[in-house]
Coordinates of C-alpha atoms in Angstrom, one line a residue:
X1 CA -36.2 -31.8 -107.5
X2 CA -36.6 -30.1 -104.2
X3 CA -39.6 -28.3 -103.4
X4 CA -39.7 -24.6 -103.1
X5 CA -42.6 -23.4 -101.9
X6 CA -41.5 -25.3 -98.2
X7 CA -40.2 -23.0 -95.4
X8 CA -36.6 -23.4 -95.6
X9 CA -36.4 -23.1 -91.5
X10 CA -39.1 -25.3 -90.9
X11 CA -36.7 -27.9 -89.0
X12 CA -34.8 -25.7 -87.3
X13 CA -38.9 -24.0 -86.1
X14 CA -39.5 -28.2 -84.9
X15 CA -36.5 -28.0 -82.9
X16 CA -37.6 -25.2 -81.2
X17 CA -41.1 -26.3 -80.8
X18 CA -39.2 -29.6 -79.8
X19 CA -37.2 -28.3 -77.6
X20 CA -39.9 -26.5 -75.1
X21 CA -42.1 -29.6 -75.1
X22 CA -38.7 -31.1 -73.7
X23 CA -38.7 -29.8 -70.7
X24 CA -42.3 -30.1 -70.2
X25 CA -42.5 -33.5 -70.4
X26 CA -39.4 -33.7 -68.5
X27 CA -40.8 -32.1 -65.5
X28 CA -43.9 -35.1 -65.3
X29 CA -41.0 -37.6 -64.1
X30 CA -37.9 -35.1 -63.3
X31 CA -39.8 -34.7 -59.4
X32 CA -39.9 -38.5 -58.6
X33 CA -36.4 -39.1 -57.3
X34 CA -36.2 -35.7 -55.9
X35 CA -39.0 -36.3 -53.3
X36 CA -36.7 -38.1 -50.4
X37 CA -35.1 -34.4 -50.6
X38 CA -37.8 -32.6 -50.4
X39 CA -39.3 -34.8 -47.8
X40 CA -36.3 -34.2 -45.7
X41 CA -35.6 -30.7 -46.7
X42 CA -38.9 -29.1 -46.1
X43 CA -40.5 -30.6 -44.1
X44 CA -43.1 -32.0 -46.5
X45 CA -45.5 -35.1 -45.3
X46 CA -46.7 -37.6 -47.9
X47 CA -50.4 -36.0 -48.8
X48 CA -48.0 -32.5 -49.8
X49 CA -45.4 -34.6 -51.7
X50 CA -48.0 -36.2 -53.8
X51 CA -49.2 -33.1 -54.3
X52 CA -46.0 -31.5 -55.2
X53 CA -46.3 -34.0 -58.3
X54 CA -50.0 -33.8 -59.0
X55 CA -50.4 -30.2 -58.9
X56 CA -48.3 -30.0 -62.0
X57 CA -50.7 -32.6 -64.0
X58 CA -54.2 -31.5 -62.8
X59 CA -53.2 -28.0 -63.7
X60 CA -51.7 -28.8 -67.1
X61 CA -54.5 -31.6 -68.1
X62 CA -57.2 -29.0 -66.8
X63 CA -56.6 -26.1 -69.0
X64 CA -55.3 -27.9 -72.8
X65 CA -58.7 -27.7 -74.2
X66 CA -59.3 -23.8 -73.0
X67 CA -55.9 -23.5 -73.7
X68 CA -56.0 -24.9 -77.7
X69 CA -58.9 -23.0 -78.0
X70 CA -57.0 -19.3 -76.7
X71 CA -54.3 -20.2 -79.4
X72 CA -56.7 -21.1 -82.0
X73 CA -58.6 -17.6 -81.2
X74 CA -55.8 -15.1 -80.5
X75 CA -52.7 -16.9 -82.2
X76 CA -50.8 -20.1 -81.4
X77 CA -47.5 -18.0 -81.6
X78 CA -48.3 -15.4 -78.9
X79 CA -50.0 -18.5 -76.9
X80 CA -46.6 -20.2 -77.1
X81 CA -44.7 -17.2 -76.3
X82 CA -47.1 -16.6 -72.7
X83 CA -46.6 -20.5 -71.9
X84 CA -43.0 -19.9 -72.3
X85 CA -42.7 -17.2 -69.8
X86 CA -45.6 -18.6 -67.4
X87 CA -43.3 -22.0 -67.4
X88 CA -39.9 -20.2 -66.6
X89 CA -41.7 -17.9 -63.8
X90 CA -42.9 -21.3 -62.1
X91 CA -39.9 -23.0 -62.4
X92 CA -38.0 -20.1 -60.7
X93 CA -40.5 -20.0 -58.3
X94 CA -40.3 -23.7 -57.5
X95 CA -36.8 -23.5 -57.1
X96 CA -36.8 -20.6 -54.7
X97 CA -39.4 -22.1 -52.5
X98 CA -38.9 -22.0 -49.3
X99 CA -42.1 -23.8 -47.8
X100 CA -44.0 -27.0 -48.9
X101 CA -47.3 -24.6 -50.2
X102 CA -44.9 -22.5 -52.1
X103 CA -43.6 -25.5 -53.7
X104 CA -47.1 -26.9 -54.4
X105 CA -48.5 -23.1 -56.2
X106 CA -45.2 -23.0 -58.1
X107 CA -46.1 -26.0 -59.7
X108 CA -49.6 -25.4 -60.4
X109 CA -48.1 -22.3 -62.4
X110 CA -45.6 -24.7 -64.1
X111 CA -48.6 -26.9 -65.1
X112 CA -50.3 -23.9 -66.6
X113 CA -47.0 -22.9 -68.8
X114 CA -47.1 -26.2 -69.3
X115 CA -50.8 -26.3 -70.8
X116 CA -50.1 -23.6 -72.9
X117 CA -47.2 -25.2 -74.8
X118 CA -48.8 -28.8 -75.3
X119 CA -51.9 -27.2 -76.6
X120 CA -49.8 -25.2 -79.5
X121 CA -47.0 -27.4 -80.2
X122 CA -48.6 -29.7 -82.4
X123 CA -50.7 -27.1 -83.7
X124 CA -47.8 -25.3 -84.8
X125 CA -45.9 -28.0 -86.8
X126 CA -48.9 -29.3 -88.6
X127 CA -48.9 -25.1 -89.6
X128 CA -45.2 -25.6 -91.0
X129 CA -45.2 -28.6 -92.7
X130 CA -46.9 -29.7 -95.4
X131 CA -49.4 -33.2 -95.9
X132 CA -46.0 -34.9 -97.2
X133 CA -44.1 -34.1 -94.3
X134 CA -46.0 -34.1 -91.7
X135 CA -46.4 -37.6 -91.0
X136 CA -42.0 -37.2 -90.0
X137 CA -42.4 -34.0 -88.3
X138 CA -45.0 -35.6 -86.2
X139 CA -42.5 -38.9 -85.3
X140 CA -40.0 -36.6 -84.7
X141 CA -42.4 -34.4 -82.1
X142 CA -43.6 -38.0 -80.7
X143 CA -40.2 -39.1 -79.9
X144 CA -38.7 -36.3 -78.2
X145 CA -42.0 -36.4 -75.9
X146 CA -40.7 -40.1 -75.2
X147 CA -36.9 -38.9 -74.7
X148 CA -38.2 -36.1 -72.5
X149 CA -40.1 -38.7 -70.6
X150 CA -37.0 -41.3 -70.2
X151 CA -34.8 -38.5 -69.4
X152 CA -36.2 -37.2 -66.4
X153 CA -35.5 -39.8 -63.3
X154 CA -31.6 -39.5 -65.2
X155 CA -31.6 -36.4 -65.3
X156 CA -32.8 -35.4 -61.8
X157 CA -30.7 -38.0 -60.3
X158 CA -27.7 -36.2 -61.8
X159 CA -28.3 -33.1 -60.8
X160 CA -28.9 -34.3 -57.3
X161 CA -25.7 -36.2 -57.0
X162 CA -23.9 -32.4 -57.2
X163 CA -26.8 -29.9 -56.3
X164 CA -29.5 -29.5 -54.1
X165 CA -33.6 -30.1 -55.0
X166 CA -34.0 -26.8 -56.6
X167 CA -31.6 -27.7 -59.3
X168 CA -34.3 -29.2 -61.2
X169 CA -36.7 -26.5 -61.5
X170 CA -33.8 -24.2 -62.6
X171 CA -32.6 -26.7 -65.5
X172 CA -35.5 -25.2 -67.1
X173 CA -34.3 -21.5 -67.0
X174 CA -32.2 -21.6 -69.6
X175 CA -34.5 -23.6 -72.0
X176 CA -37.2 -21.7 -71.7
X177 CA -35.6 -18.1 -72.2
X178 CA -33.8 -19.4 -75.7
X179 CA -37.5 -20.7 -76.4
X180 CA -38.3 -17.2 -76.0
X181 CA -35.6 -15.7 -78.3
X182 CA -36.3 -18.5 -80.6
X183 CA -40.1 -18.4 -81.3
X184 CA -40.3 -14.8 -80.9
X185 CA -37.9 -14.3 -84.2
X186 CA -38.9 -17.7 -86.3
X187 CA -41.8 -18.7 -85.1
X188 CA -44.9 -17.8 -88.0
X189 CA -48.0 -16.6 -86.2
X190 CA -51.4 -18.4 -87.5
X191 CA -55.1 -18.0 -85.9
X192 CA -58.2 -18.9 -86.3
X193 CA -59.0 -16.4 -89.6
X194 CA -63.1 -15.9 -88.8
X195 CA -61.7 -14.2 -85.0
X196 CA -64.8 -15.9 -83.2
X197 CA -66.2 -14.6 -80.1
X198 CA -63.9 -16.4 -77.4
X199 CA -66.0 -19.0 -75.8
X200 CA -65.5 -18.3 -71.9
X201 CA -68.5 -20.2 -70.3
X202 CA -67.4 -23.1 -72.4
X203 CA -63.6 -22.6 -71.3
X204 CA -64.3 -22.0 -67.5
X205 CA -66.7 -25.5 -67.8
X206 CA -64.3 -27.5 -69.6
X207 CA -61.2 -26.7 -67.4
X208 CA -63.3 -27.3 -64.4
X209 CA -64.8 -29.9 -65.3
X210 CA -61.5 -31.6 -65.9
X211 CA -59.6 -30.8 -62.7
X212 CA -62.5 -32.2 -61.1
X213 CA -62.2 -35.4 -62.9
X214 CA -58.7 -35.9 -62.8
X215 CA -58.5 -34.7 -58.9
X216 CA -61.1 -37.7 -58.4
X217 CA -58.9 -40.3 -60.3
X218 CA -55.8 -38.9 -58.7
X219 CA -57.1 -38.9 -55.2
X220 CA -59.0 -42.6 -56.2
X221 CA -56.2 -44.8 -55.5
X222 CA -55.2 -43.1 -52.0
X223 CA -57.9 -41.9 -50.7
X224 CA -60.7 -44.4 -51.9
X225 CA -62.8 -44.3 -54.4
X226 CA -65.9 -44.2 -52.0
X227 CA -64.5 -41.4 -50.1
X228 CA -66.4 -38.0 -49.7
X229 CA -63.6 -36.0 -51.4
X230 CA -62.9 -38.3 -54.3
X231 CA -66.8 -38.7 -54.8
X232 CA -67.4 -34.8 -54.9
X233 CA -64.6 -34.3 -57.2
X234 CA -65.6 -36.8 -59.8
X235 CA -69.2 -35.9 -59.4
X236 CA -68.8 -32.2 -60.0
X237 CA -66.3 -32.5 -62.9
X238 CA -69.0 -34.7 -64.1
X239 CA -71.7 -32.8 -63.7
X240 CA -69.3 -29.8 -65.5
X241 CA -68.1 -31.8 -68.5
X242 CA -72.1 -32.4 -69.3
X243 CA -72.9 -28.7 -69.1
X244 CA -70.0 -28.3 -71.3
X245 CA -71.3 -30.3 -73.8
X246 CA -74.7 -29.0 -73.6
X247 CA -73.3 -25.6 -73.9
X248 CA -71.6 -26.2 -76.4
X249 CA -74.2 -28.0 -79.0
X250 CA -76.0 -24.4 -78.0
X251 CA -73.5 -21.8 -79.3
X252 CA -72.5 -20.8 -83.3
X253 CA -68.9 -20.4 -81.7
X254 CA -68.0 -23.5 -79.9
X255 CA -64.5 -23.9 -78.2
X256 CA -64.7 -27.7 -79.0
X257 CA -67.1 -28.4 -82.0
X258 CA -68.8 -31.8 -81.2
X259 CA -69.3 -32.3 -85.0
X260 CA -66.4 -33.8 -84.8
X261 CA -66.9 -36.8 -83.2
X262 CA -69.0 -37.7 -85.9
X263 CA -65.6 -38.4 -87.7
X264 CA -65.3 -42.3 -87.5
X265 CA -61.2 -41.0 -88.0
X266 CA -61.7 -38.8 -85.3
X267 CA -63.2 -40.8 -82.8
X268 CA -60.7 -43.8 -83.6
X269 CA -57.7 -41.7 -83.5
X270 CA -59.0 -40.4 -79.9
X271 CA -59.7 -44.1 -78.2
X272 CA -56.6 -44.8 -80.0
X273 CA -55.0 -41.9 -77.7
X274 CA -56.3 -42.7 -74.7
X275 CA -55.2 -46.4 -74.7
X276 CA -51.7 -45.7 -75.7
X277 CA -51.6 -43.1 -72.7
X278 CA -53.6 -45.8 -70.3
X279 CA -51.0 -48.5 -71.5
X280 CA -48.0 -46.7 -71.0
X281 CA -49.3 -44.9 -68.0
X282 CA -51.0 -47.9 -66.1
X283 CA -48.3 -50.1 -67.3
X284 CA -45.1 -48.1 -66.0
X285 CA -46.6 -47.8 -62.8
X286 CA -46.9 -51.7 -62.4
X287 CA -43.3 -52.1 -63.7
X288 CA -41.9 -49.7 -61.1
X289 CA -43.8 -52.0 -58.3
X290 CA -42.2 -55.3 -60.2
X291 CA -38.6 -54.0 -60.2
X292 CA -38.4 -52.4 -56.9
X293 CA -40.5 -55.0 -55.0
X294 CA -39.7 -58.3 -56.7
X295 CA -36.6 -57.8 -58.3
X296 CA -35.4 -55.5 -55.9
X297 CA -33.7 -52.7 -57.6
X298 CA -33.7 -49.3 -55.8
X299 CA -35.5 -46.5 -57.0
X300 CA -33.2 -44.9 -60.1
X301 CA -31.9 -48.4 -60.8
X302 CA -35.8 -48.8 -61.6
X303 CA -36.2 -45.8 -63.2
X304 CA -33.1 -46.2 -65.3
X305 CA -34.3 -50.0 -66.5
X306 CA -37.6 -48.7 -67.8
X307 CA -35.9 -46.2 -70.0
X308 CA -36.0 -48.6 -72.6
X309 CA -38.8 -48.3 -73.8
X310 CA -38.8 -44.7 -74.3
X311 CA -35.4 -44.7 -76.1
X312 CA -37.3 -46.9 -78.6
X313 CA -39.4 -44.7 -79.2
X314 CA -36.9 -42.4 -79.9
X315 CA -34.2 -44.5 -81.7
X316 CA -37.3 -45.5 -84.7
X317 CA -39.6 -41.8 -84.8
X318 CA -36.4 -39.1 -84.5
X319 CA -34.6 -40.9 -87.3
X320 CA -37.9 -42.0 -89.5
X321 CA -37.6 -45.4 -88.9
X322 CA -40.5 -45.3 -87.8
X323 CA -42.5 -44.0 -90.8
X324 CA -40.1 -45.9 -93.3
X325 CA -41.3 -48.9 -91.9
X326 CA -45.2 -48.2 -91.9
X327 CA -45.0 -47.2 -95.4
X328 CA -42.7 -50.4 -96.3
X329 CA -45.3 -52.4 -95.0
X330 CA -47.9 -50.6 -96.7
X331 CA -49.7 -49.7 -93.0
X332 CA -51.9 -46.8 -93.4
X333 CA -53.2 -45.2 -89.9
X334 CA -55.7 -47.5 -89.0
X335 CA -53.6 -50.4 -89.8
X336 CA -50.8 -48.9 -88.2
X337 CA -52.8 -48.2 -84.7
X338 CA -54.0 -51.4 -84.6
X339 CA -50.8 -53.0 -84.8
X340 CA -48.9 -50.3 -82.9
X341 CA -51.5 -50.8 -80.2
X342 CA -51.7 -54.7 -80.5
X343 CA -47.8 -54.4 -79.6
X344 CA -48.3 -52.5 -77.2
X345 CA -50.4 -55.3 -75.7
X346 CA -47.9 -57.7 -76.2
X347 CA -45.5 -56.3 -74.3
X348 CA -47.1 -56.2 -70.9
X349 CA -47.8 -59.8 -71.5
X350 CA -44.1 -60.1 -71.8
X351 CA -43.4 -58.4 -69.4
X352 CA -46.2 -60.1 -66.8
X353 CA -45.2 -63.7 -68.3
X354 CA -41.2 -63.4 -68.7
X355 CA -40.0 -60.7 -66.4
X356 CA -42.4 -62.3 -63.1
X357 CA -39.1 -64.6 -62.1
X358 CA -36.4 -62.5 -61.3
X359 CA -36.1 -62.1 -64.9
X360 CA -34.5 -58.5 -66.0
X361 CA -34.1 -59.9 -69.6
X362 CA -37.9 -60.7 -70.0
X363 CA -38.9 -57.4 -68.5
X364 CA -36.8 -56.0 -71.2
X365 CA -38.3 -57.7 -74.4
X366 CA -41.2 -56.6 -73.1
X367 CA -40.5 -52.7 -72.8
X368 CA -38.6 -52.9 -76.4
X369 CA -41.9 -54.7 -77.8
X370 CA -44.1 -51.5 -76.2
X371 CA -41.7 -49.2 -77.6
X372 CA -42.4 -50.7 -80.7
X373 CA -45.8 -50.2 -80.6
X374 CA -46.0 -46.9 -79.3
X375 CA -43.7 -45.4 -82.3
X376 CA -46.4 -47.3 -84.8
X377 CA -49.1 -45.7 -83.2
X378 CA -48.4 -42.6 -81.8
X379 CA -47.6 -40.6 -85.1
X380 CA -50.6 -41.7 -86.5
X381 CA -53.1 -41.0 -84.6
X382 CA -51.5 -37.3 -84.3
X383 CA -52.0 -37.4 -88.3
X384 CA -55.6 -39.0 -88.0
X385 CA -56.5 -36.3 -85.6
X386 CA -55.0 -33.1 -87.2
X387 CA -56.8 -34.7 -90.1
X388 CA -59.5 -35.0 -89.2
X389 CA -60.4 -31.5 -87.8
X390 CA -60.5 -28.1 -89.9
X391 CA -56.8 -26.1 -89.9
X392 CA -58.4 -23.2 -88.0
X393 CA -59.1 -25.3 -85.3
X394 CA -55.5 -27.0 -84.5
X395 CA -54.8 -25.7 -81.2
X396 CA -57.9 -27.0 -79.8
X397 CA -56.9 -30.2 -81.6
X398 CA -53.6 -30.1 -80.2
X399 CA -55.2 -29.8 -77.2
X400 CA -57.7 -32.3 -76.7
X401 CA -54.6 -34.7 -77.6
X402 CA -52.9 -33.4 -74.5
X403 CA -56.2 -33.7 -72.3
X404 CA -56.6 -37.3 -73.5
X405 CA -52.9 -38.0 -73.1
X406 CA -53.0 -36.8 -69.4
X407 CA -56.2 -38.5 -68.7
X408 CA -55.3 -41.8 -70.3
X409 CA -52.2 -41.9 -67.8
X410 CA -54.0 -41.2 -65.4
X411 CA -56.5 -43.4 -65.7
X412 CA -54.3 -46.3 -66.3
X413 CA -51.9 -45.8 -62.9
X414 CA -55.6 -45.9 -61.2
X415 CA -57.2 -48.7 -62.8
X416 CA -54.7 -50.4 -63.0
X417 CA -53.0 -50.2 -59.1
X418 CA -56.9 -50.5 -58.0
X419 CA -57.0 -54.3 -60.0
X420 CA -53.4 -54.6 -58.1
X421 CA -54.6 -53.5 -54.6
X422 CA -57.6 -56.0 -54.9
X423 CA -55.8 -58.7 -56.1
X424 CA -53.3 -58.7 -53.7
X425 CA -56.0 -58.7 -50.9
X426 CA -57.7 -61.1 -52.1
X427 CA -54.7 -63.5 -52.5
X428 CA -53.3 -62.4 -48.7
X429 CA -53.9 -64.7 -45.5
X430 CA -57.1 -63.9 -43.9
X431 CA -56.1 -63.0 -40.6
X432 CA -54.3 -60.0 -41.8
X433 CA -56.4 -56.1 -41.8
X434 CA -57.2 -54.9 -44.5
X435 CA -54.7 -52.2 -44.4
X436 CA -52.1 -54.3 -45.0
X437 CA -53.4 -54.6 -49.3
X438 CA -51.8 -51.3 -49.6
X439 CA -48.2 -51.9 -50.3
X440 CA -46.1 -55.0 -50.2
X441 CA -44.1 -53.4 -47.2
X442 CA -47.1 -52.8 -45.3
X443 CA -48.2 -56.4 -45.7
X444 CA -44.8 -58.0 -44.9
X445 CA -44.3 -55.9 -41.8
X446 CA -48.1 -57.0 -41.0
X447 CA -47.6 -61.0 -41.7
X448 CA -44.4 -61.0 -39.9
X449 CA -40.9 -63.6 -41.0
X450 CA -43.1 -66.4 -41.3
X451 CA -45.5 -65.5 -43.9
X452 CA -42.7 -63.6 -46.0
X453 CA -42.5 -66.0 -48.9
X454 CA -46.4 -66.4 -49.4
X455 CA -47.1 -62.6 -49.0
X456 CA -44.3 -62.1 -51.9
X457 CA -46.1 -64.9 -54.1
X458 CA -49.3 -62.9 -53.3
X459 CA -48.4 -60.1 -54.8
X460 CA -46.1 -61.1 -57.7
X461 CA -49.5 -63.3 -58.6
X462 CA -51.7 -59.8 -58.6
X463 CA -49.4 -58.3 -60.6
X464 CA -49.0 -60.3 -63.0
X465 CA -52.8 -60.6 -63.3
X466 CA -53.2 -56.8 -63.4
X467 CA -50.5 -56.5 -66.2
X468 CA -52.6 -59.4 -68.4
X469 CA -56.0 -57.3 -67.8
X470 CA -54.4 -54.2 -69.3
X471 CA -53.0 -56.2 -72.0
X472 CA -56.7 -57.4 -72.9
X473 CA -57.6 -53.8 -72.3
X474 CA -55.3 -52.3 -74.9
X475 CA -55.9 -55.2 -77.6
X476 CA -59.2 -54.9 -77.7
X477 CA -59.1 -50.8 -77.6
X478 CA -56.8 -51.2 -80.3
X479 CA -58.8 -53.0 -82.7
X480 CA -61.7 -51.3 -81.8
X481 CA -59.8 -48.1 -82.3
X482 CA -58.5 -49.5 -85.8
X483 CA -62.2 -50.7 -86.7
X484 CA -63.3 -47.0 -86.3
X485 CA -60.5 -45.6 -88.5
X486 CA -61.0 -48.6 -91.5
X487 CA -64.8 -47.4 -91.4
X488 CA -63.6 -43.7 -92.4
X489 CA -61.8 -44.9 -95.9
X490 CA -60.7 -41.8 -97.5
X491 CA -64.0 -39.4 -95.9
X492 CA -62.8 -35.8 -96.6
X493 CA -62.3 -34.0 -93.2
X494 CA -64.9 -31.0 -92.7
X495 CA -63.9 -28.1 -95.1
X496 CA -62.2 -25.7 -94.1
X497 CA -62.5 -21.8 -94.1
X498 CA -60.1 -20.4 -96.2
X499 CA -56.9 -19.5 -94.6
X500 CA -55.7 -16.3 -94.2
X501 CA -52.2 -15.6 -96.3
X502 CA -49.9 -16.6 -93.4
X503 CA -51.6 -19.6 -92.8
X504 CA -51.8 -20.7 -96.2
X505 CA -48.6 -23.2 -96.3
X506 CA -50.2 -25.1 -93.4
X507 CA -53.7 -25.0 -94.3
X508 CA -53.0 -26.4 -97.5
X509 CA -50.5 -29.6 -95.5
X510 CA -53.6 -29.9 -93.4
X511 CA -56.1 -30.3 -96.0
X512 CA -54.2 -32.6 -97.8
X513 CA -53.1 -34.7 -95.1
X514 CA -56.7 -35.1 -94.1
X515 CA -57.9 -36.3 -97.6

């Protein structure tokens, strides 16, 4: 007998949600085959395109915490609402930009829009569903992340077949006024119900503490990671993030309670976070130097033949396959990380074992075996950590799975190309300068006709070692990550302050779902 105590809009509210998250995601990878345009167009050099693109992350990955913690504070609808608006103004903005640095600011708003939405989307469905739903509504949210993140080299190569650059910044227009419409009239507001102080010492630290660090690995690869800027960046942020948490451990208030790490749920479902985002990131941006360089696809060829993986995703989480198939097999979160992650793994060994040979067929397996893994794991560590926090605080929750999400990529493209970079120079004839370790194309120009075939082996070799390394990275993250959730068992999450009357439905799912 169906339930009536359930909103009766509540899927039609995730498709909404869904729908704005779209386009943010969408925007991380829309940019990459549009940069020979703007290259050419405006006049942009190299350090402003790669800024055109990282402007949009440090932005968005600096502010989720501060940003989860506004929603939690002064409502997760109005919050939503503000990104909305913030998002479309950038977008217009980027579109209608006329100059590189115009370009580069646009984004940077977009990335704040964009901060705003990640750090209340979650937040907001774990408020509309209840403990018996949620693990669905949360596959379904994962997976249109993963569509929004397949779609985007299609989707900009599209519209620049027909249009000019700016067509991709005004794609978003459209979506983000019916967001507006949408969440403004279905949309239930919910808030932290105690109204704390807002903590803005704690919000200015976090946010740059942050940009700093993700500036530093950003800048890493490029610049060095012993150069002065990268070293100042990281060091600051550093230095930031540890008055952050010494601020907060001072306050009644804080924006991020450090209580919860204490959570043996919490902390697994985080590490859990990170190494899905470091696999997927790190990974990606191997398998784009594989299929361009080695099987020698152009660039939306390449983009196009990683979207496997993503449609995955998509094809198990949006239909519940997903979940069906964790609870057939009796995989509760931990078990379900642990595997999701351990297939995860297996897949960039396929990938570095099967696909290394001019081999599109192994590369495949590979991405559908990742796919896999990430639509095990995803959802569930979402669950673990909604869980494992009080209701009140789920935009800040929300949140810090954005931060880690952005970080984790990040980390893993860095890590990752810097095991690459000194592979390959290690493997390369001795007489050739150092220089020449950057690229594959810098290092064949360098060698010259003759040493062609052994530079290629060189680097093929690397890469295949770096994808193996963070294959052992993210098996052993993920049964650590599993080992940290088993140790929970069925802990209660902290208790919860009792919800105020419009946030009773969720409070309730939340609570429940946490036990």
């Amino acid at each position: 007998m169906p339930r009536t105590d359930r909103r009766p809009d509540r899927w039609v509210i995730l498709t909404v949600i869904c729908l704005a998250q779209l386009v943010v995601v969408l925007d991380n990878t829309i940019l990459n085959v549009a940069v020979p345009s703007l290259t050419k167009e405006l006049g942009a050099t190299t350090a402003q395109t790669q800024w055109v693109v990282g402007a949009y992350s440090l932005a968005q990955a600096g502010l989720l915490i501060a940003a989860g913690g506004l929603a939690d504070r002064y409502g997760r609808k109005r919050v939503q609402l503000l990104g909305l608006a913030v998002f479309g103004v950038g977008s217009l903005g980027a579109a209608l930009a006329g100059t590189p640095g115009q370009l580069i600011a646009a984004r940077a708003g977009m990335g704040v829009g964009g901060s705003l939405l990640l750090a209340t989307s979650l937040a907001i469905v774990v408020r509309v569903f209840d403990a018996e739903e949620q693990p669905r509504a949360i596959a379904v949210w994962s997976a249109i992340a993963s569509l929004g993140f397949a779609l985007g080299p299609v989707t900009g190569g599209a519209l620049l077949a027909q249009f000019w650059w700016g067509s991709v910044f005004l794609v978003n227009l459209p979506v983000a006024a019916l967001g507006l419409l949408a969440v403004a009239r279905l949309v239930p507001e919910s808030k932290d119900p105690r109204g704390a102080r807002p903590d803005l010492l704690g919000a200015a630290l976090s946010t740059a503490g942050l940009v700093g660090v993700v500036y530093a690995v950003i800048q890493g690869p490029g610049s060095g990671w012993t150069a002065p800027g990268t070293l100042l960046a990281g060091g600051l942020g550093l230095l930031m993030l540890l008055l952050f948490l010494l601020w907060e451990r001072r306050i009644e208030h804080p924006l991020l309670d450090l209580a919860f790490f204490r959570d043996p749920r919490f902390r697994g479902a985080v590490s859990g976070g990170v190494l899905v985002s470091f696999g997927m990131g790190g990974s990606l941006f191997l398998l784009t130097e594989h299929l361009q360089f080695v099987l020698g696809y152009d660039p939306l060829s390449a983009g196009l033949r990683t979207a496997p993986m993503a449609l995955t995703i998509v094809a198990l989480n949006l239909t519940g396959t997903g979940v069906r198939l964790t609870t057939r097999l009796g995989l509760r979160p931990p078990a379900a990380i642990a595997a999701g992650l351990a297939l995860l793994a297996a897949g960039l060994a396929a990938i570095a074992l099967f696909g290394r040979h001019d081999s599109y067929p192994g590369v495949l397996l590979g991405l559908v075996l990742m796919g896999i893994g990430v639509a095990f794991a995803q959802p569930a560590m979402a669950v673990s950590v909604m869980g494992s926090i009080p209701p009140e605080k789920a935009g800040v929750g929300s949140g810090l799975m954005g931060t880690l999400s952005e970080l984790g990529n990040s980390l893993g493209v860095a890590v990752l190309g810097a095991v690459l970079t000194a592979g390959f120079a290690g493997r390369l004839p001795a007489r050739l300068p150092p220089a020449a370790a950057r690229s594959l194309p810098a290092a064949l120009d360098a060698a010259g006709p003759g040493a062609a075939e052994r530079v290629r082996a060189a680097f093929t070799d690397s890469l295949t070692s770096s994808q193996l390394i963070g294959a052992v990275a993210v098996l052993l993250g993920g049964l650590l990550a599993g080992w940290l959730l088993s140790r929970a068992g069925g802990r209660p999450a902290a208790p919860a302050i009792p919800a105020q009357p419009a946030d009773a439905a969720g409070a309730a799912g939340a609570a429940a779902q946490a036990g």
